[in-house]
Amino acid sequence: MTGPSRHFVLAAGGTGGHLTPAFALAHALERRGHHVALITDKRGAAIPGKPDFLTAHVLPAGRFGKNPLHWFKGVAAVLEGRRMALRLFESFQPTAVVGFGGYPALPALLAARAAGIASVIHEQNAVLGRVNRLLAGRVDAIATAYPEVERLKPSWAEKVHLVGNPVRPQVLSLREEPFPAFTQDGLLRVLVTGGSQGARVLSEIVPDGLAMLQPALRSRLQVTQQCRAEDLEAVRQRYANHGIPAELGTYFDDMAGRLADAHLFIGRAGASTIAELTAVGRPAILVPLPIATDDHQAANTREIVKAGGARAIRQHKFTAKELAKQIQAMAQHPETLATAAHAAWNCGRPKAAEDLADLVESFGGAPIQDVIRVGRTAPAASGATASAGTARMEGDETVFGPLAQHLAQFAGGRS
């Protein structure tokens, strides 16, 4: 406990990418003696891993597709969500509201501005998401996971804080464990995942790519791969035809343990994936999702690739031959793989949850803590809080003027 108990509201979309860092922050604030509530959608309220102490409030948020005829319905839902959030704030009296992206964060943060409550957004990716982009000019602080984030305006530099992307405690606990022993004649354990649903391109390419490795390396393979249910038998047959031992599944409960044992990861480049790889220190071959809005998965790979902890292959170049070539280069010598693992580890930000809690806790309390920053020296929290405190109650037409202007730009993209 670092001071008097206060109340905080976290707002996030109903996906793991948005909610994992929100849950990590909730744990950090709860350990400090604060009370925390969550605003999300129906998916988020039911998602596994939500802390028992964290009460979830489901608010309408609206979605904005490419058809302008649907925007009015989306705006109406955001307006209703904003009104419900204001009623929640009247009873809960939060010191600050923290948004993690996704549509449910929008009405909560608009309500915070209208009520004069300090607001913070956290961006998990290396490109500012569209909801965070819409709100960035209105909030008191912007927390980032990467030192370079696209779509951040220079005029926002004073309120940008580099904290990292919080990861699950069971993954973070592996950070001080050594990289698993990998010798010239020992097993090469490869972990392959494509997100919660798996990725078909990985199912099609990875088995054949592994089969193209030189015999001395191929004979030592031990593979764990997550697949789509409909791809499972076909992938199992591919590995059997190649004589490569592989454990396949649509979901693994002990993913942290499997990551701990892995010598090499092959998969997508989502924010949570990169955060976990760098927290533990695992070398990777990353295949960014090509349809990701603003190509944000490719942007996510920049830091770890530049450091030497991973190699990125664009999906249109992701062939069995190219995969085999990259694995051979990384794993031909034990020291090469160990060096890449250490480079990935150096990119990790294990104090992300605590640094984000320091930043959030600074509003309404002591001056901003010593958080790693991007940009110039942080102003005292009292100044930011005063700015939030002087915000006036705004009419819906004032709040949603900028929203209408940006709908066409953001429609159909990542929230």
XYZ file of N, CA, C and O in Angstrom, residues 113-300:
752
model
N -13.922 12.181 -19.042
C -13.623 13.561 -19.434
C -14.772 14.487 -19.051
O -14.552 15.589 -18.529
N -15.992 14.046 -19.303
C -17.150 14.875 -18.991
C -17.277 15.120 -17.494
O -17.704 16.193 -17.060
N -16.889 14.124 -16.686
C -17.024 14.235 -15.234
C -15.798 14.850 -14.568
O -15.771 14.992 -13.337
N -14.775 15.208 -15.340
C -13.582 15.791 -14.749
C -12.731 14.794 -14.004
O -12.054 15.144 -13.034
N -12.737 13.550 -14.451
C -11.950 12.489 -13.825
C -10.702 12.254 -14.666
O -10.773 12.215 -15.895
N -9.568 12.092 -14.027
C -8.317 11.848 -14.748
C -8.438 10.586 -15.595
O -9.085 9.610 -15.197
N -7.798 10.590 -16.764
C -7.906 9.446 -17.669
C -6.547 9.083 -18.246
O -5.700 9.943 -18.501
N -6.350 7.779 -18.439
C -5.105 7.228 -18.973
C -5.485 6.188 -20.018
O -6.459 5.453 -19.836
N -4.725 6.105 -21.112
C -4.894 5.001 -22.046
C -3.595 4.209 -22.122
O -2.506 4.756 -21.956
N -3.729 2.902 -22.328
C -2.573 2.025 -22.497
C -2.663 1.399 -23.881
O -3.683 0.815 -24.241
N -1.596 1.549 -24.668
C -1.548 0.963 -26.005
C -0.611 -0.235 -26.007
O 0.572 -0.102 -25.705
N -1.143 -1.399 -26.347
C -0.357 -2.619 -26.306
C 0.509 -2.821 -27.553
O 1.505 -3.543 -27.505
N 0.109 -2.231 -28.674
C 0.798 -2.459 -29.938
C 1.730 -1.308 -30.296
O 1.719 -0.255 -29.662
N 2.500 -1.513 -31.369
C 3.441 -0.488 -31.821
C 2.796 0.489 -32.802
O 3.492 1.319 -33.379
N 1.490 0.378 -32.972
C 0.699 1.351 -33.722
C -0.513 1.689 -32.857
O -1.189 0.788 -32.358
N -0.777 2.959 -32.664
C -1.893 3.366 -31.818
C -3.207 2.902 -32.439
O -3.497 3.197 -33.603
N -3.996 2.139 -31.660
C -5.276 1.637 -32.135
C -6.280 2.752 -32.326
O -6.123 3.861 -31.826
N -7.358 2.444 -33.053
C -8.232 3.535 -33.474
C -8.984 4.175 -32.310
O -9.168 5.387 -32.295
N -9.439 3.405 -31.303
C -10.109 4.021 -30.157
C -9.117 4.859 -29.365
O -9.399 6.000 -28.989
N -7.929 4.314 -29.124
C -6.903 5.095 -28.423
C -6.497 6.316 -29.233
O -6.208 7.383 -28.678
N -6.464 6.176 -30.548
C -6.105 7.302 -31.400
C -7.142 8.416 -31.302
O -6.811 9.600 -31.299
N -8.398 8.024 -31.222
C -9.469 9.003 -31.110
C -9.410 9.751 -29.785
O -9.713 10.943 -29.708
N -8.974 9.051 -28.726
C -9.009 9.618 -27.383
C -7.686 10.225 -26.923
O -7.653 10.945 -25.926
N -6.596 9.940 -27.632
C -5.266 10.310 -27.144
C -5.123 11.800 -26.851
O -4.449 12.193 -25.889
N -5.718 12.638 -27.664
C -5.606 14.076 -27.435
C -6.409 14.566 -26.257
O -6.207 15.696 -25.786
N -7.320 13.722 -25.722
C -8.215 14.136 -24.645
C -7.792 13.626 -23.274
O -8.277 14.117 -22.267
N -6.929 12.590 -23.230
C -6.596 11.971 -21.955
C -5.419 12.674 -21.291
O -4.718 13.480 -21.908
N -5.183 12.326 -20.024
C -4.111 12.952 -19.252
C -2.766 12.257 -19.404
O -1.725 12.858 -19.153
N -2.776 10.964 -19.776
C -1.517 10.233 -19.942
C -1.721 9.107 -20.937
O -2.808 8.530 -21.035
N -0.652 8.807 -21.683
C -0.649 7.724 -22.658
C 0.485 6.779 -22.294
O 1.661 7.165 -22.304
N 0.151 5.550 -21.947
C 1.153 4.539 -21.607
C 1.378 3.651 -22.821
O 0.418 3.204 -23.461
N 2.632 3.390 -23.162
C 2.940 2.587 -24.339
C 3.747 1.346 -23.969
O 4.398 1.291 -22.922
N 3.696 0.359 -24.874
C 4.438 -0.878 -24.678
C 5.768 -0.880 -25.408
O 6.635 -1.704 -25.116
N 5.932 0.046 -26.364
C 7.140 0.103 -27.186
C 7.705 1.519 -27.185
O 6.953 2.490 -27.066
N 9.031 1.648 -27.369
C 9.616 2.993 -27.415
C 9.202 3.773 -28.654
O 9.195 4.997 -28.640
N 8.856 3.062 -29.737
C 8.391 3.707 -30.954
C 6.968 3.231 -31.250
O 6.740 2.036 -31.434
N 6.034 4.161 -31.270
C 4.638 3.838 -31.539
C 4.133 4.741 -32.657
O 4.165 5.972 -32.532
N 3.685 4.150 -33.735
C 3.170 4.922 -34.857
C 1.818 5.529 -34.513
O 1.085 5.016 -33.684
N 1.498 6.624 -35.158
C 0.251 7.370 -35.005
C 0.211 8.201 -33.718
O -0.847 8.696 -33.352
N 1.325 8.309 -33.024
C 1.410 9.212 -31.877
C 1.851 10.589 -32.378
O 2.920 10.715 -32.984
N 1.077 11.612 -32.123
C 1.423 12.946 -32.580
C 2.509 13.556 -31.690
O 2.510 13.344 -30.471
N 3.418 14.319 -32.263
C 4.465 14.978 -31.459
C 3.893 15.857 -30.350
O 4.507 15.996 -29.287
N 2.727 16.427 -30.571
C 2.129 17.307 -29.561
C 1.702 16.551 -28.309
O 1.419 17.162 -27.286
N 1.668 15.224 -28.377
C 1.295 14.420 -27.208
C 2.505 13.954 -26.404
O 2.365 13.261 -25.401
N 3.717 14.304 -26.839
C 4.930 13.735 -26.249
C 5.028 13.949 -24.744
O 5.554 13.102 -24.019
N 4.535 15.088 -24.251
C 4.643 15.395 -22.820
C 3.918 14.377 -21.938
O 4.260 14.212 -20.771
N 2.923 13.716 -22.484
C 2.134 12.808 -21.642
C 2.317 11.340 -22.020
O 1.536 10.487 -21.599
N 3.365 11.026 -22.790
C 3.633 9.644 -23.197
C 4.623 8.996 -22.234
O 5.673 9.562 -21.934
N 4.289 7.804 -21.755
C 5.112 7.074 -20.792
C 5.344 5.657 -21.310
O 4.396 4.941 -21.609
N 6.581 5.237 -21.419
C 6.908 3.871 -21.805
C 6.880 2.987 -20.563
O 7.713 3.140 -19.668
N 5.937 2.063 -20.507
C 5.833 1.162 -19.351
C 5.982 -0.297 -19.744
O 6.330 -1.137 -18.917
N 5.719 -0.631 -21.015
C 5.715 -2.028 -21.427
C 4.306 -2.591 -21.419
O 3.330 -1.889 -21.141
N 4.213 -3.868 -21.726
C 2.926 -4.555 -21.778
C 2.892 -5.624 -20.689
O 3.644 -6.603 -20.764
N 2.068 -5.468 -19.663
C 2.041 -6.461 -18.581
C 1.698 -7.854 -19.081
O 0.903 -8.015 -20.013
N 2.326 -8.861 -18.479
C 2.071 -10.252 -18.850
C 1.550 -11.014 -17.642
O 1.601 -10.545 -16.506
N 1.079 -12.219 -17.900
C 0.516 -13.057 -16.838
C 1.589 -13.387 -15.793
O 2.745 -13.633 -16.140
N 1.206 -13.442 -14.508
C 2.191 -13.728 -13.460
C 2.924 -15.049 -13.669
O 4.121 -15.143 -13.394
N 2.214 -16.087 -14.156
C 2.869 -17.386 -14.344
C 3.937 -17.335 -15.422
O 4.904 -18.101 -15.405
N 3.797 -16.423 -16.378
C 4.829 -16.234 -17.400
C 5.970 -15.390 -16.836
O 7.144 -15.714 -17.008
N 5.617 -14.316 -16.157
C 6.639 -13.431 -15.599
C 7.532 -14.164 -14.602
O 8.724 -13.861 -14.484
N 6.980 -15.158 -13.912
C 7.766 -15.910 -12.922
C 8.895 -16.708 -13.564
O 9.824 -17.150 -12.882
N 8.843 -16.890 -14.880
C 9.881 -17.650 -15.584
C 11.068 -16.787 -15.990
O 12.063 -17.305 -16.505
N 10.976 -15.488 -15.769
C 12.000 -14.578 -16.303
C 13.399 -14.878 -15.786
O 14.381 -14.740 -16.532
N 13.520 -15.260 -14.539
C 14.843 -15.513 -13.964
C 15.297 -16.952 -14.144
O 16.392 -17.312 -13.701
N 14.471 -17.771 -14.798
C 14.886 -19.141 -15.093
C 15.824 -19.137 -16.299
O 15.637 -18.369 -17.244
N 16.849 -19.985 -16.304
C 17.790 -19.985 -17.434
C 17.143 -20.544 -18.702
O 16.166 -21.300 -18.650
N 17.668 -20.154 -19.837
C 17.243 -20.726 -21.114
C 17.504 -22.226 -21.066
O 18.562 -22.666 -20.638
N 16.525 -23.050 -21.469
C 16.715 -24.504 -21.364
C 17.937 -24.976 -22.132
O 18.228 -24.481 -23.237
N 18.649 -25.910 -21.544
C 19.897 -26.386 -22.140
C 19.657 -26.899 -23.556
O 18.750 -27.702 -23.801
N 20.462 -26.407 -24.471
C 20.384 -26.847 -25.870
C 21.794 -27.167 -26.321
O 22.665 -26.301 -26.402
N 22.038 -28.450 -26.593
C 23.377 -28.902 -26.947
C 23.419 -29.352 -28.404
O 22.387 -29.428 -29.087
N 24.633 -29.665 -28.860
C 24.830 -30.028 -30.260
C 24.068 -31.293 -30.645
O 23.697 -31.473 -31.810
N 23.806 -32.162 -29.668
C 23.103 -33.410 -29.977
C 21.823 -33.580 -29.163
O 21.220 -34.654 -29.150
N 21.382 -32.501 -28.466
C 20.167 -32.594 -27.664
C 18.929 -32.247 -28.470
O 18.995 -31.819 -29.632
N 17.761 -32.431 -27.851
C 16.494 -32.135 -28.500
C 16.361 -30.642 -28.809
O 16.834 -29.795 -28.043
N 15.700 -30.332 -29.911
C 15.320 -28.964 -30.256
C 13.800 -28.883 -30.103
O 13.050 -29.408 -30.933
N 13.350 -28.251 -29.039
C 11.913 -28.175 -28.754
C 11.336 -26.904 -29.383
O 11.746 -25.784 -29.041
N 10.380 -27.083 -30.271
C 9.780 -25.994 -31.029
C 8.315 -25.853 -30.630
O 7.564 -26.833 -30.620
N 7.916 -24.632 -30.292
C 6.532 -24.328 -29.927
C 5.917 -23.482 -31.033
O 6.470 -22.442 -31.404
N 4.767 -23.917 -31.542
C 4.110 -23.233 -32.647
C 2.680 -22.876 -32.240
O 1.895 -23.758 -31.882
N 2.348 -21.597 -32.269
C 0.972 -21.171 -31.995
C 0.592 -20.063 -32.966
O 1.443 -19.372 -33.505
N -0.711 -19.893 -33.137
C -1.186 -18.832 -34.015
C -2.281 -18.025 -33.384
O -3.210 -17.585 -34.051
N -2.224 -17.829 -32.074
C -3.303 -17.139 -31.384
C -4.307 -18.140 -30.859
O -4.148 -19.354 -30.988
N -5.382 -17.636 -30.286
C -6.350 -18.501 -29.621
C -7.004 -19.486 -30.579
O -7.452 -20.557 -30.172
N -7.085 -19.148 -31.864
C -7.708 -20.028 -32.844
C -6.698 -20.761 -33.729
O -7.069 -21.476 -34.641
N -5.405 -20.604 -33.445
C -4.417 -21.173 -34.332
C -4.367 -20.384 -35.630
O -5.142 -19.463 -35.852
N -3.464 -20.724 -36.518
C -3.361 -20.042 -37.809
C -3.158 -21.102 -38.879
O -2.227 -21.902 -38.810
N -4.025 -21.080 -39.878
C -3.977 -22.116 -40.913
C -2.657 -22.106 -41.672
O -2.119 -23.157 -42.024
N -2.107 -20.913 -41.922
C -0.859 -20.866 -42.679
C 0.265 -21.573 -41.929
O 1.129 -22.221 -42.539
N 0.261 -21.518 -40.619
C 1.276 -22.223 -39.835
C 1.077 -23.735 -39.948
O 2.048 -24.497 -40.031
N -0.182 -24.166 -39.950
C -0.468 -25.592 -40.086
C -0.023 -26.123 -41.439
O 0.404 -27.278 -41.565
N -0.115 -25.281 -42.459
C 0.229 -25.707 -43.805
C 1.733 -25.669 -44.069
O 2.261 -26.520 -44.794
N 2.426 -24.703 -43.473
C 3.840 -24.484 -43.810
C 4.810 -25.130 -42.833
O 5.825 -25.718 -43.235
N 4.532 -25.025 -41.520
C 5.536 -25.417 -40.524
C 5.945 -26.884 -40.630
O 7.154 -27.194 -40.628
N 5.020 -27.853 -40.723
C 5.481 -29.254 -40.810
C 6.424 -29.499 -41.987
O 7.453 -30.174 -41.845
N 6.084 -28.936 -43.164
C 6.939 -29.132 -44.336
C 8.262 -28.394 -44.197
O 9.306 -28.877 -44.662
N 8.237 -27.222 -43.553
C 9.476 -26.494 -43.330
C 10.412 -27.240 -42.401
O 11.635 -27.330 -42.660
N 9.881 -27.803 -41.340
C 10.703 -28.580 -40.407
C 11.271 -29.819 -41.088
O 12.396 -30.246 -40.800
N 10.505 -30.394 -42.015
C 10.960 -31.589 -42.720
C 12.132 -31.289 -43.649
O 12.869 -32.204 -44.025
N 12.299 -30.014 -44.019
C 13.380 -29.628 -44.936
C 14.682 -29.298 -44.218
O 15.683 -28.967 -44.876
N 14.697 -29.384 -42.896
C 15.928 -29.133 -42.156
C 16.963 -30.213 -42.454
O 16.622 -31.344 -42.824
N 18.228 -29.868 -42.262
C 19.283 -30.864 -42.436
C 19.058 -32.018 -41.462
O 18.598 -31.810 -40.337
N 19.359 -33.236 -41.863
C 19.053 -34.423 -41.046
C 19.565 -34.334 -39.607
O 18.892 -34.775 -38.670
N 20.751 -33.752 -39.405
C 21.311 -33.681 -38.053
C 20.438 -32.866 -37.110
O 20.395 -33.129 -35.910
N 19.728 -31.852 -37.658
C 18.842 -31.026 -36.842
C 17.429 -31.589 -36.834
O 16.769 -31.626 -35.801
N 16.978 -32.043 -37.970
C 15.617 -32.583 -38.083
C 15.406 -33.773 -37.149
O 14.330 -33.930 -36.554
N 16.417 -34.616 -36.989
C 16.282 -35.824 -36.164
C 16.131 -35.507 -34.683
O 15.765 -36.386 -33.899
N 16.396 -34.270 -34.301
C 16.355 -33.885 -32.884
C 15.105 -33.079 -32.537
O 14.976 -32.577 -31.430
N 14.190 -32.941 -33.491
C 13.014 -32.096 -33.276
C 12.005 -32.715 -32.307
O 11.750 -33.918 -32.324
N 11.422 -31.863 -31.524
C 10.268 -32.215 -30.695
C 9.315 -31.021 -30.765
O 9.643 -29.936 -30.285
N 8.149 -31.205 -31.378
C 7.265 -30.103 -31.732
C 5.995 -30.125 -30.900
O 5.394 -31.174 -30.676
N 5.577 -28.933 -30.460
C 4.250 -28.727 -29.874
C 3.575 -27.660 -30.725
O 4.123 -26.568 -30.903
N 2.396 -27.979 -31.264
C 1.733 -27.032 -32.154
C 0.246 -26.921 -31.839
O -0.462 -27.911 -31.699
N -0.203 -25.666 -31.763
C -1.626 -25.363 -31.599
C -2.236 -25.183 -32.986
O -1.701 -24.450 -33.819
N -3.370 -25.863 -33.223
C -4.006 -25.827 -34.535
C -5.496 -25.545 -34.399
O -6.084 -25.751 -33.335
N -6.106 -25.144 -35.493
C -7.556 -25.108 -35.553
C -8.076 -26.543 -35.486
O -7.441 -27.474 -35.987
N -9.263 -26.702 -34.908
C -9.839 -28.045 -34.775
C -9.986 -28.720 -36.137
O -9.715 -29.925 -36.288
N -10.399 -27.938 -37.130
C -10.626 -28.518 -38.450
C -9.323 -28.880 -39.175
O -9.344 -29.608 -40.178
N -8.189 -28.390 -38.675
C -6.898 -28.678 -39.310
C -6.133 -29.782 -38.589
O -5.094 -30.246 -39.092
N -6.612 -30.193 -37.443
C -5.832 -31.044 -36.536
C -5.377 -32.350 -37.199
O -4.187 -32.704 -37.168
N -6.287 -33.080 -37.816
C -5.939 -34.376 -38.374
C -5.002 -34.242 -39.562
O -4.087 -35.055 -39.759
N -5.225 -33.213 -40.384
C -4.346 -33.012 -41.538
C -2.921 -32.697 -41.089
O -1.946 -33.202 -41.672
N -2.785 -31.871 -40.047
C -1.451 -31.538 -39.539
C -0.799 -32.758 -38.902
O 0.401 -33.021 -39.103
N -1.579 -33.540 -38.186
C -1.044 -34.765 -37.577
C -0.518 -35.707 -38.651
O 0.551 -36.324 -38.499
N -1.235 -35.812 -39.760
C -0.797 -36.683 -40.844
C 0.473 -36.158 -41.493
O 1.373 -36.940 -41.860
N 0.586 -34.829 -41.626
C 1.803 -34.240 -42.206
C 3.031 -34.607 -41.371
O 4.068 -35.015 -41.909
N 2.916 -34.442 -40.057
C 4.053 -34.763 -39.199
C 4.369 -36.258 -39.237
O 5.540 -36.668 -39.246
N 3.328 -37.077 -39.266
C 3.546 -38.526 -39.325
C 4.257 -38.916 -40.623
O 5.175 -39.755 -40.617
N 3.856 -38.316 -41.733
C 4.499 -38.611 -43.017
C 5.973 -38.214 -43.013
O 6.800 -38.851 -43.676
N 6.280 -37.143 -42.264
C 7.670 -36.671 -42.197
C 8.472 -37.370 -41.100
O 9.694 -37.162 -41.006
N 7.802 -38.150 -40.268
C 8.499 -38.823 -39.182
C 8.972 -37.888 -38.091
O 9.987 -38.149 -37.430
N 8.246 -36.803 -37.883
C 8.613 -35.815 -36.861
C 7.660 -35.940 -35.680
O 6.441 -35.818 -35.856
N 8.164 -36.193 -34.470
C 7.279 -36.282 -33.306
C 6.660 -34.932 -32.979
O 7.365 -33.926 -32.882
N 5.337 -34.905 -32.842
C 4.652 -33.637 -32.588
C 3.432 -33.867 -31.699
O 2.669 -34.814 -31.906
N 3.282 -32.997 -30.720
C 2.079 -32.971 -29.883
C 1.196 -31.840 -30.387
O 1.616 -30.683 -30.428
N -0.026 -32.162 -30.769
C -0.934 -31.183 -31.341
C -2.157 -31.002 -30.454
O -2.582 -31.933 -29.758
N -2.719 -29.807 -30.482
C -3.933 -29.540 -29.719
C -4.551 -28.233 -30.163
O -3.880 -27.391 -30.771
N -5.831 -28.074 -29.882
C -6.497 -26.814 -30.206
C -6.303 -25.795 -29.096
O -6.458 -24.590 -29.321
N -5.950 -26.266 -27.905
C -5.731 -25.356 -26.766
C -4.879 -26.086 -25.743
O -5.067 -27.282 -25.488
N -3.926 -25.378 -25.157
C -3.065 -25.953 -24.126
C -3.246 -25.152 -22.835
O -3.007 -23.939 -22.814
N -3.665 -25.827 -21.762
C -3.878 -25.145 -20.482
C -2.574 -24.623 -19.899
O -2.556 -23.591 -19.237
N -1.486 -25.357 -20.130
C -0.206 -25.021 -19.502
C 0.736 -24.359 -20.488
O 1.898 -24.733 -20.619
N 0.236 -23.341 -21.201
C 1.056 -22.687 -22.225
C 2.323 -22.068 -21.637
O 3.376 -22.055 -22.274
N 2.235 -21.563 -20.407
C 3.419 -20.971 -19.774
C 4.511 -22.023 -19.596
O 5.694 -21.767 -19.856
N 4.127 -23.224 -19.173
C 5.095 -24.293 -19.013
C 5.702 -24.737 -20.324
O 6.899 -25.054 -20.403
N 4.916 -24.748 -21.369
C 5.415 -25.131 -22.683
C 6.379 -24.072 -23.222
O 7.371 -24.393 -23.874
N 6.065 -22.810 -22.948
C 6.974 -21.740 -23.339
C 8.291 -21.856 -22.572
O 9.368 -21.613 -23.119
N 8.209 -22.250 -21.310
C 9.414 -22.402 -20.493
C 10.345 -23.466 -21.066
O 11.567 -23.338 -21.006
N 9.789 -24.537 -21.635
C 10.594 -25.642 -22.166
C 11.089 -25.389 -23.582
O 11.998 -26.077 -24.053
N 10.491 -24.429 -24.288
C 10.774 -24.252 -25.708
C 12.141 -23.619 -25.958
O 12.570 -22.717 -25.239
N 12.785 -24.088 -27.023
C 14.017 -23.464 -27.504
C 13.733 -22.440 -28.596
O 14.520 -21.518 -28.811
N 12.606 -22.609 -29.299
C 12.280 -21.742 -30.419
C 10.766 -21.639 -30.548
O 10.058 -22.648 -30.468
N 10.277 -20.421 -30.754
C 8.852 -20.165 -30.947
C 8.607 -19.779 -32.400
O 9.378 -19.020 -32.985
N 7.514 -20.286 -32.962
C 7.083 -19.889 -34.309
C 5.620 -19.484 -34.214
O 4.785 -20.266 -33.734
N 5.286 -18.265 -34.636
C 3.891 -17.850 -34.547
C 3.675 -16.419 -34.982
O 4.543 -15.779 -35.586
N 2.488 -15.906 -34.663
C 2.092 -14.553 -34.988
C 2.817 -13.556 -34.081
O 3.563 -13.939 -33.175
N 2.550 -12.262 -34.324
C 3.268 -11.205 -33.609
C 2.309 -10.279 -32.887
O 2.462 -9.058 -32.907
N 1.310 -10.862 -32.232
C 0.412 -10.059 -31.408
C 1.145 -9.465 -30.224
O 2.215 -9.943 -29.812
N 0.572 -8.419 -29.641
C 1.242 -7.703 -28.549
C 1.517 -8.605 -27.352
O 2.608 -8.564 -26.769
N 0.548 -9.424 -26.965
C 0.744 -10.296 -25.809
C 1.808 -11.345 -26.091
O 2.599 -11.700 -25.196
N 1.840 -11.855 -27.310
C 2.859 -12.837 -27.686
C 4.257 -12.247 -27.559
O 5.152 -12.858 -26.954
N 4.461 -11.062 -28.114
C 5.776 -10.418 -28.035
C 6.146 -10.136 -26.580
O 7.292 -10.346 -26.161
N 5.181 -9.678 -25.799
C 5.454 -9.369 -24.391
C 5.901 -10.611 -23.639
O 6.820 -10.559 -22.811
N 5.265 -11.748 -23.913
C 5.628 -12.976 -23.204
C 6.972 -13.517 -23.675
O 7.771 -13.995 -22.864
N 7.235 -13.445 -24.965
C 8.531 -13.902 -25.475
C 9.679 -13.105 -24.874
O 10.729 -13.659 -24.530
N 9.490 -11.792 -24.748
C 10.561 -10.953 -24.199
C 10.626 -11.053 -22.681
O 11.701 -10.867 -22.103
N 9.516 -11.342 -22.039
C 9.547 -11.514 -20.584
C 10.349 -12.752 -20.207
O 11.127 -12.738 -19.248
N 10.180 -13.828 -20.975
C 10.851 -15.093 -20.670
C 12.213 -15.178 -21.351
O 13.132 -15.803 -20.840
N 12.335 -14.549 -22.527
C 13.572 -14.630 -23.284
C 13.602 -15.855 -24.168
O 14.371 -16.793 -23.939
N 12.724 -15.869 -25.185
C 12.683 -16.995 -26.111
C 12.845 -16.484 -27.546
O 12.114 -15.586 -27.971
N 13.789 -17.047 -28.276
C 13.961 -16.642 -29.669
C 12.760 -17.073 -30.485
O 12.070 -18.036 -30.146
N 12.501 -16.349 -31.580
C 11.271 -16.604 -32.314
C 11.434 -16.358 -33.793
O 12.286 -15.572 -34.235
N 10.590 -17.039 -34.562
C 10.353 -16.716 -35.963
C 8.908 -16.249 -36.031
O 7.983 -17.007 -35.712
N 8.710 -14.998 -36.398
C 7.401 -14.359 -36.319
C 6.838 -14.120 -37.716
O 7.557 -13.678 -38.623
N 5.555 -14.415 -37.854
C 4.852 -14.236 -39.124
C 3.692 -13.283 -38.858
O 2.608 -13.703 -38.454
N 3.902 -11.973 -39.040
C 2.843 -11.011 -38.726
C 1.578 -11.270 -39.542
O 1.637 -11.616 -40.720
N 0.439 -11.094 -38.894
C -0.849 -11.250 -39.565
C -0.977 -10.179 -40.644
O -0.976 -8.985 -40.342
N -1.112 -10.558 -41.907
C -1.076 -9.554 -42.975
C -2.287 -8.635 -43.010
O -2.197 -7.525 -43.543
N -3.418 -9.079 -42.445
C -4.624 -8.245 -42.487
C -4.780 -7.402 -41.226
O -5.804 -6.730 -41.059
N -3.789 -7.400 -40.361
C -3.872 -6.586 -39.144
C -3.944 -5.108 -39.510
O -3.189 -4.632 -40.362
N -4.866 -4.390 -38.887
C -5.060 -2.978 -39.192
C -3.767 -2.198 -38.990
O -3.058 -2.381 -38.000
N -3.459 -1.332 -39.932
C -2.247 -0.508 -39.891
C -0.980 -1.360 -39.860
O 0.088 -0.869 -39.492
N -1.118 -2.644 -40.214
C 0.031 -3.567 -40.213
C 0.720 -3.568 -38.847
O 1.952 -3.629 -38.746
N -0.098 -3.522 -37.789
C 0.490 -3.325 -36.459
C 1.305 -4.523 -35.978
O 2.226 -4.361 -35.180
N 1.007 -5.744 -36.451
C 1.822 -6.879 -36.008
C 3.240 -6.794 -36.567
O 4.200 -7.145 -35.876
N 3.374 -6.323 -37.795
C 4.723 -6.125 -38.336
C 5.465 -5.073 -37.521
O 6.663 -5.214 -37.235
N 4.766 -4.013 -37.133
C 5.390 -2.984 -36.299
C 5.807 -3.555 -34.949
O 6.847 -3.171 -34.390
N 5.021 -4.487 -34.425
C 5.354 -5.096 -33.127
C 6.682 -5.856 -33.160
O 7.327 -6.027 -32.124
